[in-house]
Structure formats: C-alpha cells, structure tokens
Coordinates of C-alpha atoms in Angstrom, one line a residue:
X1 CA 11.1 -20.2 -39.6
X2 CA 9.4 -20.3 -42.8
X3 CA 12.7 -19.8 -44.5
X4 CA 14.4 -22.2 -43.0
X5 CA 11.9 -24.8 -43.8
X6 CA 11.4 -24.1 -47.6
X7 CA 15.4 -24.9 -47.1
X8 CA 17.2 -23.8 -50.3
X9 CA 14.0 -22.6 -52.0
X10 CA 13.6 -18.9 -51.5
X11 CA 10.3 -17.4 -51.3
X12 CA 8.7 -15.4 -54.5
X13 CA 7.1 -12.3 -53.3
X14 CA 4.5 -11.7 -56.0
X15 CA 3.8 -7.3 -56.3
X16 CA 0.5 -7.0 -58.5
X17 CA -0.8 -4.2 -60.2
X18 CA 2.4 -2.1 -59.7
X19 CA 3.8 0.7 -61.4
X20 CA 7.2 1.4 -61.4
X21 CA 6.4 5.5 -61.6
X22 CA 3.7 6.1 -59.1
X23 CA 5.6 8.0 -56.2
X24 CA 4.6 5.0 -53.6
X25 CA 7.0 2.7 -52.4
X26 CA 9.8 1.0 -54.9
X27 CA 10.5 -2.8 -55.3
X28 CA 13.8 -1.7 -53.5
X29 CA 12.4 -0.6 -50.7
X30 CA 10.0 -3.9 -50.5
X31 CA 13.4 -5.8 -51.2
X32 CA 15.1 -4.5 -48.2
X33 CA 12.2 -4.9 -46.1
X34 CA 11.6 -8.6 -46.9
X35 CA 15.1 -9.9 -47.1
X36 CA 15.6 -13.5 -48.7
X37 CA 12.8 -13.5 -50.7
X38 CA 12.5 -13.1 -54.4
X39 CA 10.5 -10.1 -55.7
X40 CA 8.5 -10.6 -58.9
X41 CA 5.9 -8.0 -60.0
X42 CA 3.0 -8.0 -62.7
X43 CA 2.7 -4.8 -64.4
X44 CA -0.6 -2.7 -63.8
X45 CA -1.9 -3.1 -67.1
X46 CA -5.3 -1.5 -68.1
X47 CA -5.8 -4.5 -70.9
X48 CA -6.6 -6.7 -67.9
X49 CA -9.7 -5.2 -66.8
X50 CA -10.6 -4.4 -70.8
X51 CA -10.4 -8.5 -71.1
X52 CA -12.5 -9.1 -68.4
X53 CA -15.0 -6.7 -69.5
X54 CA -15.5 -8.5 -72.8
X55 CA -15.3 -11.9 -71.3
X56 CA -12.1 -12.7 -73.8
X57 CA -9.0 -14.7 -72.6
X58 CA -5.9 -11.8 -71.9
X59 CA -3.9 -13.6 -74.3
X60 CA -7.0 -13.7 -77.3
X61 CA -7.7 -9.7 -76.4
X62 CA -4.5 -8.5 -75.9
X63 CA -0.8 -10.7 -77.1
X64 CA 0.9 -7.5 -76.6
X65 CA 0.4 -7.1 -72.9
X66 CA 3.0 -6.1 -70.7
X67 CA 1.6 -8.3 -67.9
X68 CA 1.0 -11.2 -70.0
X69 CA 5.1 -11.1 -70.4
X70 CA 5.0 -10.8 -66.8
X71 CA 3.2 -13.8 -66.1
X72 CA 5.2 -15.7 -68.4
X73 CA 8.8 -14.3 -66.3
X74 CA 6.8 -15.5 -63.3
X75 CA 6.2 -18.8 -64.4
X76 CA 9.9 -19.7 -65.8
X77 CA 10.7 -18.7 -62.2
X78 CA 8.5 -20.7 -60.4
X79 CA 9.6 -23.4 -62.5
X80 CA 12.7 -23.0 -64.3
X81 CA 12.5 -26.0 -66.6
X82 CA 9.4 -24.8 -68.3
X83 CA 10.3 -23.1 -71.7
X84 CA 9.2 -19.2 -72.4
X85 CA 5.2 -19.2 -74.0
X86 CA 5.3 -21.0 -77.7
X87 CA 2.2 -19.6 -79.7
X88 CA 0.9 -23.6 -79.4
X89 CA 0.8 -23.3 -75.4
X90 CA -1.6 -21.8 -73.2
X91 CA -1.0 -19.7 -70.1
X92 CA -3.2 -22.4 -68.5
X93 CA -1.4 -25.4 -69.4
X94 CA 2.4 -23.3 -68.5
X95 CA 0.7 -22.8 -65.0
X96 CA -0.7 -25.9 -64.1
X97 CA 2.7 -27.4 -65.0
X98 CA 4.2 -24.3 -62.9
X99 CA 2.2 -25.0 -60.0
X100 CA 2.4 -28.8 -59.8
X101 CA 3.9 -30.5 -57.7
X102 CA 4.4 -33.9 -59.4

C-alpha cells in the first residue's frame, strides 16, 4: 500500500552502522527481504563517536571518513539534482536541500 502510494518513488531503506564483514545478515539478504525498496547503508565508522566526544563537526574532525562519503551517496540519492559535497558546502545546507520538499 505504501508502495503504491509513493507511485514511481521507491522507498530508501537506510542500514546504519553496518559492516560489510561482521558474519550477521548481508545487504542481499535485507534486499530480498524488502523487495522494491532501495538499500543505502552508512558505514560503521568509529570517527563518529570520536567527533561527538570532542564536540567537533564530523566533517572538521574527520574529512576522510568513510561515512561522511556515505552520507554524501545518500543525499545525491534522495535528491539526485544536488551535486557531490564542494569544500564551500556543508553537509547541513546538502541536507536541508535533500530533505525539502519545496
């Protein structure tokens, strides 16, 4: 029912926290269990917590991290006419434009 009233849109499943490696279940396996929806995960990345420990912004403490290039995949998704991160954007500003609805 759902489906069929998001019409052409398809559903983003978002995974957080997951490793590819841990033995547990496999996107795959999520994939066949939720069929017509879109799979997405955000890595389980250590620098996260580190980030929040110091009070610094993920993308001041740690540019390299995996899930901030997660979160930037997630957003072209949601909204495919939004460009890939410049160094003069914030993640803030990319998601409020991801998540409008203007």
């Amino acid at each position: 029912m759902v489906c069929a009233t998001l019409g052409q849109r398809r559903p983003i499943v978002v995974i957080n926290r997951y490793k590819h490696n841990n033995g547990g279940i496999h996107v795959d396996r999520i994939r066949e269990l939720l069929p017509g929806c879109e799979l997405h995960t955000l890595a389980n990345d250590p620098t996260v917590s580190n980030s929040m420990n110091c009070g610094k912004a993920l993308s001041l403490s740690s540019r390299d991290s995996a899930v901030l290039a997660d979160i930037d995949a997630l957003i072209v998704k949601l909204e495919p006419t939004i460009q890939p991160a410049s160094k003069n954007t914030s993640l803030l500003d990319r998601l409020g434009r991801a998540l409008s609805f203007t």
